[in-house]
Amino acid sequence: MPDVKHFDPDAVLEQVERLFWRRGAATTGISDVVAATGLSRSSLYATYGGKQDLYLKALRRYVERRSEPVFRALAEDGRGLPAIAAFFDRLIETRCAGEHARWGCMIANGHAEAATLEVRAVLDRHHDGLRAAMRAALAAARLRPGLDPDAAAEQLTLLAYGVNLRSRAGAEAAALRDGVRAALDSLTQRGETA
Amino acid sequence: MPDVKHFDPDAVLEQVERLFWRRGAATTGISDVVAATGLSRSSLYATYGGKQDLYLKALRRYVERRSEPVFRALAEDGRGLPAIAAFFDRLIETRCAGEHARWGCMIANGHAEAATLEVRAVLDRHHDGLRAAMRAALAAARLRPGLDPDAAAEQLTLLAYGVNLRSRAGAEAAALRDGVRAALDSLTQRGETA
DNA sequence: CCCAACTTGGAACGACCATTCCAGGTTAGC
DNA sequence: GCTAACCTGGAATGGTCGTTCCAAGTTGGG
């Protein structure tokens, strides 16, 4: 190997991911990426390809490193409804406070931009992953009779997208928690005891 | 009045609205607007101001002409839950088929783009309007005991954003209907009879 | 220690961006 | 029918976009 890269490709990709996550693909220029990473255009293009490739790689990294571990934890948590409640609690906290506050979800944001087929494939993979995790968590829950767990999994997944979107516009955490609580309470039939 | 406009400002604004709706603000150029409307740059800038003003006017038109009439119909429909079900049915049909299929909701899409304060004000106005309409419709419904109608209104509003987002990525209408049905069934306690 | 393979910074490129400007045309009031 | 006020098409502007290119630097194998 005559020369070796002077940077860590995945660490750089994480910075790029954060940039696209916060500001979106269309409004983020290569100049911004250069400024944020400190890399030169040559290294950027040689390592990741053009802007579209870069965005796609960042999007895939987001799903693999950020979303899917959470999905796994949700699916493997055997507590049932409390696991789903914890998922939403943590989601709302992440979206409204801390380092990534008001960034929303990179996948939810990606839905709004004109998407190539490759991007849409990542979006679908994310959706399927979350729905499957919800479905698994619901399997461990005591639900009210007559409730279709597949439909409920879809419902909760759509709800998560709504939470992600609204958090970006500055929605209050309390309001988001109210909406989630109403959904979760309704999955059981012991609503009146609350 | 020495000379008069050679076009209908609102009709043109509707075309602009459709353009921003479908493709987003960042990826739509003034050249696209010129091409779609047939107007010249001079008339465009003289009538509406720059691109940001144009987008804002189009966004406001969307809320006033498309969203809020539907909100009013929902709020004034006295049927209760069937009114909400009809709202979602029509929403899903509009988002998945017909002229605007796969365009999503211009407001939901707007959440994902970096937003100025003025844009965010429109987003909030839309959210408050839909939540209030949901709340009014819920007031006419027979809900299961113990359910907080304000929280349920927030829940259904967030759900609508999820439907809008996913429709843009090509989600099947049947899946969206399943998710909505699960939510609506859970608001009553007669789930087991379905 | 030398060269081939690779990397890097940074200049350069054409295309497109939002916006401005102006000359020429149109119209209401007098 | 003249003029002042307004409108319109389209060229022009300066800036920024994504991308390419190249000279200079670095490093492992022989």
Short mmCIF file of C-alpha atoms (C1' of nucleotides) in Angstrom, two decimals:
data_model
loop_
_atom_site.label_atom_id
_atom_site.label_comp_id
_atom_site.label_asym_id
_atom_site.label_seq_id
_atom_site.Cartn_x
_atom_site.Cartn_y
_atom_site.Cartn_z
CA MET A 1 0.00 0.00 0.00
CA PRO A 2 1.88 3.06 -1.26
CA ASP A 3 0.03 5.62 0.79
CA VAL A 4 -2.73 5.38 3.30
CA LYS A 5 -5.73 7.58 4.05
CA HIS A 6 -5.03 10.39 6.43
CA PHE A 7 -8.43 10.12 8.12
CA ASP A 8 -10.94 7.62 9.44
CA PRO A 9 -13.61 7.16 6.75
CA ASP A 10 -16.34 6.17 9.16
CA ALA A 11 -15.65 8.97 11.63
CA VAL A 12 -15.85 11.43 8.75
CA LEU A 13 -19.03 9.79 7.49
CA GLU A 14 -20.55 10.33 10.89
CA GLN A 15 -19.89 14.03 10.65
CA VAL A 16 -21.43 14.07 7.19
CA GLU A 17 -24.41 12.15 8.48
CA ARG A 18 -24.97 14.73 11.20
CA LEU A 19 -24.75 17.51 8.66
CA PHE A 20 -27.31 15.97 6.28
CA TRP A 21 -29.48 14.96 9.23
CA ARG A 22 -29.67 18.48 10.59
CA ARG A 23 -29.88 20.47 7.40
CA GLY A 24 -31.17 18.09 4.76
CA ALA A 25 -29.57 16.94 1.54
CA ALA A 26 -30.71 19.71 -0.76
CA THR A 27 -29.61 22.62 1.40
CA THR A 28 -26.24 21.14 2.30
CA GLY A 29 -23.44 21.84 -0.14
CA ILE A 30 -20.17 20.07 -0.67
CA SER A 31 -18.51 23.21 0.63
CA ASP A 32 -20.33 22.69 3.91
CA VAL A 33 -19.11 19.12 4.03
CA VAL A 34 -15.56 20.25 3.35
CA ALA A 35 -15.82 22.86 6.09
CA ALA A 36 -17.31 20.42 8.61
CA THR A 37 -14.92 17.56 7.98
CA GLY A 38 -11.73 19.43 7.18
CA LEU A 39 -11.21 17.11 4.25
CA SER A 40 -10.39 18.29 0.76
CA ARG A 41 -12.71 17.79 -2.15
CA SER A 42 -10.32 15.26 -3.67
CA SER A 43 -10.38 12.95 -0.66
CA LEU A 44 -14.12 13.32 -0.37
CA TYR A 45 -14.84 12.35 -3.96
CA ALA A 46 -12.19 9.62 -4.01
CA THR A 47 -13.58 8.00 -0.87
CA TYR A 48 -17.33 8.37 -1.13
CA GLY A 49 -18.15 9.40 -4.70
CA GLY A 50 -20.38 12.36 -5.49
CA LYS A 51 -22.91 14.12 -3.34
CA GLN A 52 -25.71 11.66 -3.96
CA ASP A 53 -23.50 8.72 -2.99
CA LEU A 54 -22.37 10.62 0.06
CA TYR A 55 -25.92 11.28 1.17
CA LEU A 56 -26.91 7.69 0.56
CA LYS A 57 -23.97 6.37 2.55
CA ALA A 58 -24.76 8.76 5.38
CA LEU A 59 -28.42 7.72 5.31
CA ARG A 60 -27.52 4.05 5.42
CA ARG A 61 -25.15 4.68 8.29
CA TYR A 62 -27.95 6.43 10.15
CA VAL A 63 -30.24 3.44 9.79
CA GLU A 64 -27.61 0.88 10.67
CA ARG A 65 -25.93 2.67 13.54
CA ARG A 66 -28.77 4.66 15.05
CA SER A 67 -32.14 3.20 14.14
CA GLU A 68 -31.64 -0.52 13.92
CA PRO A 69 -29.94 -0.98 17.30
CA VAL A 70 -32.96 0.71 18.87
CA PHE A 71 -35.26 -1.53 16.85
CA ARG A 72 -33.42 -4.59 18.11
CA ALA A 73 -33.66 -3.43 21.71
CA LEU A 74 -37.37 -2.85 21.25
CA ALA A 75 -37.98 -6.21 19.63
CA GLU A 76 -35.97 -8.15 22.19
CA ASP A 77 -37.30 -6.35 25.23
CA GLY A 78 -39.81 -8.79 26.63
CA ARG A 79 -41.80 -6.40 28.74
CA GLY A 80 -44.51 -5.71 26.15
CA LEU A 81 -46.21 -2.36 26.41
CA PRO A 82 -43.68 -0.86 28.84
CA ALA A 83 -41.00 -1.51 26.25
CA ILE A 84 -42.96 0.47 23.67
CA ALA A 85 -43.58 3.24 26.18
CA ALA A 86 -39.87 3.37 26.94
CA PHE A 87 -39.10 3.53 23.24
CA PHE A 88 -41.32 6.56 22.79
CA ASP A 89 -40.09 8.22 25.97
CA ARG A 90 -36.53 7.97 24.83
CA LEU A 91 -37.47 9.06 21.31
CA ILE A 92 -39.21 12.20 22.51
CA GLU A 93 -36.38 13.06 24.87
CA THR A 94 -33.81 12.66 22.12
CA ARG A 95 -35.82 14.73 19.67
CA CYS A 96 -36.56 17.60 22.04
CA ALA A 97 -33.41 17.91 24.14
CA GLY A 98 -29.74 17.20 24.02
CA GLU A 99 -27.24 17.16 21.22
CA HIS A 100 -29.66 16.39 18.39
CA ALA A 101 -32.62 18.39 19.66
CA ARG A 102 -34.92 19.64 16.91
CA TRP A 103 -33.06 17.71 14.24
CA GLY A 104 -35.95 15.32 13.83
CA CYS A 105 -35.27 11.89 12.33
CA MET A 106 -33.05 11.72 9.27
CA ILE A 107 -35.32 9.08 7.77
CA ALA A 108 -38.52 11.03 8.38
CA ASN A 109 -36.85 14.11 6.94
CA GLY A 110 -35.75 12.10 3.94
CA HIS A 111 -39.36 11.28 3.11
CA ALA A 112 -40.02 14.92 2.32
CA GLU A 113 -37.23 15.32 -0.20
CA ALA A 114 -37.55 14.06 -3.71
CA ALA A 115 -36.17 10.59 -3.42
CA THR A 116 -34.29 8.35 -5.79
CA LEU A 117 -35.13 4.68 -5.85
CA GLU A 118 -32.08 3.92 -3.74
CA VAL A 119 -33.08 6.43 -1.08
CA ARG A 120 -36.62 5.12 -1.03
CA ALA A 121 -35.29 1.62 -0.49
CA VAL A 122 -33.56 2.82 2.67
CA LEU A 123 -36.72 4.56 3.83
CA ASP A 124 -38.74 1.38 3.32
CA ARG A 125 -36.15 -0.72 5.09
CA HIS A 126 -36.36 1.61 8.06
CA HIS A 127 -40.14 1.49 8.09
CA ASP A 128 -40.24 -2.27 7.87
CA GLY A 129 -37.67 -2.54 10.64
CA LEU A 130 -39.57 -0.34 13.04
CA ARG A 131 -42.89 -1.97 12.28
CA ALA A 132 -41.44 -5.41 12.82
CA ALA A 133 -39.94 -4.35 16.14
CA MET A 134 -43.27 -2.88 17.20
CA ARG A 135 -44.98 -6.07 16.20
CA ALA A 136 -42.56 -8.12 18.26
CA ALA A 137 -43.04 -5.90 21.28
CA LEU A 138 -46.80 -6.11 20.93
CA ALA A 139 -46.57 -9.88 20.88
CA ALA A 140 -45.36 -9.71 24.46
CA ALA A 141 -48.13 -7.36 25.54
CA ARG A 142 -51.55 -8.03 26.92
CA LEU A 143 -53.75 -6.18 24.44
CA ARG A 144 -57.46 -5.58 24.52
CA PRO A 145 -59.48 -8.31 22.78
CA GLY A 146 -60.14 -7.83 19.09
CA LEU A 147 -57.13 -5.69 18.45
CA ASP A 148 -55.13 -6.57 15.34
CA PRO A 149 -51.47 -6.48 16.39
CA ASP A 150 -50.22 -6.00 12.84
CA ALA A 151 -52.42 -2.99 12.34
CA ALA A 152 -51.43 -1.66 15.76
CA ALA A 153 -47.75 -2.01 14.83
CA GLU A 154 -48.37 0.01 11.70
CA GLN A 155 -50.26 2.60 13.73
CA LEU A 156 -47.45 3.05 16.23
CA THR A 157 -44.88 3.28 13.48
CA LEU A 158 -46.83 6.04 11.74
CA LEU A 159 -47.18 7.76 15.09
CA ALA A 160 -43.41 7.73 15.53
CA TYR A 161 -43.03 9.53 12.20
CA GLY A 162 -45.45 12.16 13.38
CA VAL A 163 -43.49 12.65 16.59
CA ASN A 164 -40.27 12.98 14.63
CA LEU A 165 -41.70 15.53 12.25
CA ARG A 166 -43.34 17.71 14.85
CA SER A 167 -40.28 17.70 17.08
CA ARG A 168 -38.37 19.42 14.29
CA ALA A 169 -40.84 22.28 14.22
CA GLY A 170 -40.41 22.84 17.93
CA ALA A 171 -43.32 20.86 19.34
CA GLU A 172 -43.29 20.61 23.12
CA ALA A 173 -42.27 17.29 24.59
CA ALA A 174 -45.33 17.27 26.83
CA ALA A 175 -47.70 17.47 23.87
CA LEU A 176 -45.90 14.65 22.09
CA ARG A 177 -46.01 12.54 25.23
CA ASP A 178 -49.75 13.15 25.52
CA GLY A 179 -50.33 11.91 22.00
CA VAL A 180 -48.26 8.81 22.57
CA ARG A 181 -49.90 8.08 25.91
CA ALA A 182 -53.35 8.24 24.34
CA ALA A 183 -52.27 5.71 21.75
CA LEU A 184 -50.68 3.33 24.21
CA ASP A 185 -53.50 3.54 26.73
CA SER A 186 -55.94 2.65 24.00
CA LEU A 187 -54.13 -0.57 23.18
CA THR A 188 -55.25 -2.04 26.47
CA GLN A 189 -58.72 -1.82 27.86
CA ARG A 190 -57.73 -0.60 31.28
CA GLY A 191 -57.88 3.06 30.31
CA GLU A 192 -60.34 4.03 33.03
CA THR A 193 -58.02 2.99 35.80
CA ALA A 194 -55.49 5.67 34.89
CA MET B 1 -54.29 52.49 -13.44
CA PRO B 2 -51.90 52.85 -16.35
CA ASP B 3 -51.51 49.18 -17.09
CA VAL B 4 -52.96 46.05 -15.56
CA LYS B 5 -51.50 42.64 -14.80
CA HIS B 6 -51.70 40.22 -17.69
CA PHE B 7 -52.39 37.24 -15.43
CA ASP B 8 -54.41 36.12 -12.42
CA PRO B 9 -52.09 36.29 -9.38
CA ASP B 10 -53.95 33.63 -7.43
CA ALA B 11 -54.17 31.20 -10.33
CA VAL B 12 -50.43 31.55 -10.82
CA LEU B 13 -49.84 31.15 -7.10
CA GLU B 14 -51.73 27.89 -7.24
CA GLN B 15 -49.37 26.58 -9.90
CA VAL B 16 -46.43 27.66 -7.78
CA GLU B 17 -47.96 25.99 -4.76
CA ARG B 18 -48.26 22.73 -6.66
CA LEU B 19 -44.66 22.98 -7.75
CA PHE B 20 -43.30 23.56 -4.23
CA TRP B 21 -45.67 20.95 -2.88
CA ARG B 22 -44.45 18.26 -5.18
CA ARG B 23 -40.76 19.02 -5.30
CA GLY B 24 -40.01 21.01 -2.16
CA ALA B 25 -38.64 24.48 -1.75
CA ALA B 26 -34.93 23.78 -1.90
CA THR B 27 -34.96 21.71 -5.07
CA THR B 28 -37.30 24.00 -6.98
CA GLY B 29 -35.62 26.84 -8.81
CA ILE B 30 -37.03 30.11 -10.05
CA SER B 31 -36.42 28.79 -13.56
CA ASP B 32 -38.83 25.96 -12.79
CA VAL B 33 -41.41 28.44 -11.61
CA VAL B 34 -40.95 30.50 -14.77
CA ALA B 35 -41.32 27.40 -16.90
CA ALA B 36 -44.41 26.19 -15.05
CA THR B 37 -46.23 29.50 -14.95
CA GLY B 38 -45.16 31.04 -18.24
CA LEU B 39 -44.51 34.29 -16.42
CA SER B 40 -41.32 36.25 -16.75
CA ARG B 41 -38.94 36.81 -13.88
CA SER B 42 -39.90 40.48 -13.73
CA SER B 43 -43.58 39.81 -13.18
CA LEU B 44 -42.78 37.11 -10.66
CA TYR B 45 -40.55 39.29 -8.52
CA ALA B 46 -42.78 42.36 -8.87
CA THR B 47 -45.86 40.45 -7.76
CA TYR B 48 -44.63 38.06 -5.09
CA GLY B 49 -41.14 39.16 -4.08
CA GLY B 50 -38.22 36.73 -3.94
CA LYS B 51 -38.18 32.98 -3.68
CA GLN B 52 -38.67 32.83 0.08
CA ASP B 53 -41.71 35.12 -0.12
CA LEU B 54 -43.04 33.06 -2.96
CA TYR B 55 -42.69 29.84 -1.01
CA LEU B 56 -44.28 31.38 2.05
CA LYS B 57 -47.24 32.70 0.06
CA ALA B 58 -47.68 29.31 -1.58
CA LEU B 59 -47.50 27.59 1.80
CA ARG B 60 -50.09 29.93 3.27
CA ARG B 61 -52.33 29.38 0.29
CA TYR B 62 -52.04 25.64 0.82
CA VAL B 63 -53.17 25.91 4.43
CA GLU B 64 -55.99 28.32 3.71
CA ARG B 65 -57.36 26.76 0.56
CA ARG B 66 -56.66 23.09 1.05
CA SER B 67 -56.17 22.25 4.73
CA GLU B 68 -58.46 24.57 6.64
CA PRO B 69 -61.64 23.85 4.63
CA VAL B 70 -61.12 20.19 5.44
CA PHE B 71 -60.53 21.05 9.09
CA ARG B 72 -63.78 23.00 9.17
CA ALA B 73 -65.69 20.14 7.60
CA LEU B 74 -64.23 17.76 10.17
CA ALA B 75 -64.99 20.05 13.10
CA GLU B 76 -68.53 20.76 12.00
CA ASP B 77 -69.43 17.21 11.04
CA GLY B 78 -71.50 16.05 13.97
CA ARG B 79 -71.16 12.34 13.43
CA GLY B 80 -68.23 11.84 15.79
CA LEU B 81 -65.93 8.92 15.01
CA PRO B 82 -67.35 8.30 11.50
CA ALA B 83 -66.37 11.88 10.64
CA ILE B 84 -62.79 11.17 11.67
CA ALA B 85 -62.81 7.90 9.76
CA ALA B 86 -64.06 9.73 6.68
CA PHE B 87 -61.34 12.32 7.09
CA PHE B 88 -58.64 9.66 7.10
CA ASP B 89 -60.24 7.72 4.26
CA ARG B 90 -60.27 10.77 2.07
CA LEU B 91 -56.75 11.71 3.14
CA ILE B 92 -55.32 8.33 2.24
CA GLU B 93 -57.15 8.27 -1.07
CA THR B 94 -55.87 11.72 -1.98
CA ARG B 95 -52.31 10.88 -0.98
CA CYS B 96 -52.14 7.56 -2.81
CA ALA B 97 -54.19 8.13 -5.96
CA GLY B 98 -55.32 10.87 -8.27
CA GLU B 99 -53.75 14.12 -9.30
CA HIS B 100 -51.62 14.66 -6.21
CA ALA B 101 -50.70 11.06 -5.55
CA ARG B 102 -47.37 10.60 -3.77
CA TRP B 103 -46.95 14.35 -3.24
CA GLY B 104 -47.56 13.98 0.46
CA CYS B 105 -48.71 17.02 2.42
CA MET B 106 -46.99 20.30 1.74
CA ILE B 107 -47.04 21.09 5.45
CA ALA B 108 -45.61 17.77 6.51
CA ASN B 109 -42.95 18.11 3.84
CA GLY B 110 -42.20 21.60 5.09
CA HIS B 111 -41.31 20.24 8.51
CA ALA B 112 -38.28 18.48 7.08
CA GLU B 113 -36.73 21.53 5.47
CA ALA B 114 -34.81 24.06 7.47
CA ALA B 115 -37.50 26.50 8.40
CA THR B 116 -37.55 30.21 9.00
CA LEU B 117 -39.65 31.54 11.85
CA GLU B 118 -42.35 32.59 9.40
CA VAL B 119 -42.54 29.12 7.90
CA ARG B 120 -42.65 27.51 11.32
CA ALA B 121 -45.54 29.78 12.25
CA VAL B 122 -47.52 28.39 9.33
CA LEU B 123 -46.63 24.84 10.34
CA ASP B 124 -47.81 25.47 13.89
CA ARG B 125 -51.00 27.09 12.66
CA HIS B 126 -51.72 24.02 10.58
CA HIS B 127 -51.04 21.69 13.47
CA ASP B 128 -53.22 23.65 15.87
CA GLY B 129 -56.01 23.75 13.30
CA LEU B 130 -56.01 20.03 12.71
CA ARG B 131 -55.76 19.19 16.39
CA ALA B 132 -58.66 21.51 17.19
CA ALA B 133 -60.77 19.96 14.46
CA MET B 134 -59.96 16.49 15.77
CA ARG B 135 -60.87 17.63 19.26
CA ALA B 136 -64.21 18.95 18.05
CA ALA B 137 -64.97 15.73 16.21
CA LEU B 138 -64.05 13.68 19.27
CA ALA B 139 -66.45 15.76 21.35
CA ALA B 140 -69.27 14.31 19.29
CA ALA B 141 -68.03 10.74 19.65
CA ARG B 142 -68.78 8.12 22.23
CA LEU B 143 -65.31 7.26 23.51
CA ARG B 144 -64.23 4.59 25.90
CA PRO B 145 -64.22 5.72 29.52
CA GLY B 146 -61.05 7.27 30.82
CA LEU B 147 -59.80 8.47 27.47
CA ASP B 148 -58.43 12.01 27.40
CA PRO B 149 -59.92 13.63 24.30
CA ASP B 150 -57.21 16.30 24.10
CA ALA B 151 -54.49 13.69 24.12
CA ALA B 152 -56.43 11.62 21.59
CA ALA B 153 -56.70 14.66 19.32
CA GLU B 154 -52.95 15.11 19.48
CA GLN B 155 -52.48 11.42 18.79
CA LEU B 156 -54.65 11.47 15.68
CA THR B 157 -52.96 14.61 14.42
CA LEU B 158 -49.52 13.04 14.74
CA LEU B 159 -50.89 9.96 13.01
CA ALA B 160 -52.01 12.10 10.07
CA TYR B 161 -48.46 13.40 9.67
CA GLY B 162 -47.20 9.86 9.59
CA VAL B 163 -49.72 8.94 6.91
CA ASN B 164 -48.70 11.97 4.85
CA LEU B 165 -45.01 11.19 5.11
CA ARG B 166 -45.26 7.53 4.28
CA SER B 167 -47.57 8.12 1.35
CA ARG B 168 -44.80 10.11 -0.29
CA ALA B 169 -42.44 7.17 -0.13
CA GLY B 170 -44.98 4.95 -1.85
CA ALA B 171 -46.67 3.27 1.09
CA GLU B 172 -49.65 1.17 0.13
CA ALA B 173 -53.06 2.63 0.89
CA ALA B 174 -54.13 -0.62 2.55
CA ALA B 175 -51.29 -0.46 5.08
CA LEU B 176 -52.08 3.13 5.93
CA ARG B 177 -55.75 2.26 6.33
CA ASP B 178 -54.81 -0.57 8.69
CA GLY B 179 -52.82 1.78 10.90
CA VAL B 180 -55.63 4.30 11.01
CA ARG B 181 -58.25 1.66 11.70
CA ALA B 182 -56.26 0.35 14.65
CA ALA B 183 -56.13 3.83 16.11
CA LEU B 184 -59.81 4.56 15.62
CA ASP B 185 -60.98 1.19 16.88
CA SER B 186 -58.99 1.72 20.03
CA LEU B 187 -60.75 4.97 20.82
CA THR B 188 -63.92 3.06 21.56
CA GLN B 189 -64.08 -0.10 23.58
CA ARG B 190 -66.07 -2.11 21.08
CA GLY B 191 -63.01 -3.49 19.36
CA GLU B 192 -63.97 -7.11 19.80
CA THR B 193 -67.17 -6.78 17.82
CA ALA B 194 -65.33 -5.96 14.58
"C1'" DC C 1 16.77 4.27 -1.94
"C1'" DC C 2 13.90 4.52 -5.57
"C1'" DC C 3 9.79 4.05 -7.88
"C1'" DA C 4 5.05 3.00 -8.44
"C1'" DA C 5 0.77 3.62 -6.26
"C1'" DC C 6 -1.77 6.37 -3.73
"C1'" DT C 7 -3.20 10.57 -1.30
"C1'" DT C 8 -3.74 15.48 -0.65
"C1'" DG C 9 -4.72 20.66 -1.11
"C1'" DG C 10 -6.42 23.79 -3.95
"C1'" DA C 11 -7.18 25.85 -8.37
"C1'" DA C 12 -10.21 25.62 -12.20
"C1'" DC C 13 -14.56 24.45 -14.75
"C1'" DG C 14 -19.03 24.95 -16.69
"C1'" DA C 15 -23.64 24.99 -15.16
"C1'" DC C 16 -27.06 26.85 -12.60
"C1'" DC C 17 -28.70 29.83 -8.82
"C1'" DA C 18 -31.59 33.96 -7.16
"C1'" DT C 19 -31.90 38.49 -8.28
"C1'" DT C 20 -31.58 43.01 -10.84
"C1'" DC C 21 -32.00 45.86 -14.63
"C1'" DC C 22 -33.58 48.01 -18.70
"C1'" DA C 23 -35.64 48.85 -23.12
"C1'" DG C 24 -40.04 48.41 -25.23
"C1'" DG C 25 -44.88 47.84 -24.87
"C1'" DT C 26 -49.54 48.85 -22.81
"C1'" DT C 27 -53.15 51.53 -20.71
"C1'" DA C 28 -55.96 55.02 -17.85
"C1'" DG C 29 -56.62 59.83 -17.24
"C1'" DC C 30 -56.68 64.27 -19.19
"C1'" DG D 1 -53.36 61.56 -28.62
"C1'" DC D 2 -50.22 62.60 -25.30
"C1'" DT D 3 -48.14 61.37 -21.09
"C1'" DA D 4 -47.19 59.29 -16.79
"C1'" DA D 5 -47.47 55.05 -14.56
"C1'" DC D 6 -47.22 50.48 -14.87
"C1'" DC D 7 -46.21 45.91 -16.93
"C1'" DT D 8 -43.47 42.49 -19.54
"C1'" DG D 9 -39.70 39.77 -21.89
"C1'" DG D 10 -35.23 38.73 -21.66
"C1'" DA D 11 -30.44 39.82 -21.13
"C1'" DA D 12 -27.07 40.43 -17.62
"C1'" DT D 13 -24.89 39.91 -12.86
"C1'" DG D 14 -22.38 38.05 -9.26
"C1'" DG D 15 -22.37 34.16 -6.58
"C1'" DT D 16 -22.48 29.32 -5.54
"C1'" DC D 17 -23.17 24.67 -7.04
"C1'" DG D 18 -21.17 19.84 -7.91
"C1'" DT D 19 -17.41 18.05 -10.09
"C1'" DT D 20 -12.77 17.49 -12.25
"C1'" DC D 21 -8.00 18.02 -12.61
"C1'" DC D 22 -3.26 18.42 -11.56
"C1'" DA D 23 1.01 19.30 -9.24
"C1'" DA D 24 3.10 18.12 -4.98
"C1'" DG D 25 3.52 15.08 -1.13
"C1'" DT D 26 3.69 10.49 1.19
"C1'" DT D 27 4.58 5.64 1.78
"C1'" DG D 28 5.26 0.58 1.23
"C1'" DG D 29 7.72 -3.03 -1.62
"C1'" DG D 30 11.89 -4.31 -4.01
#
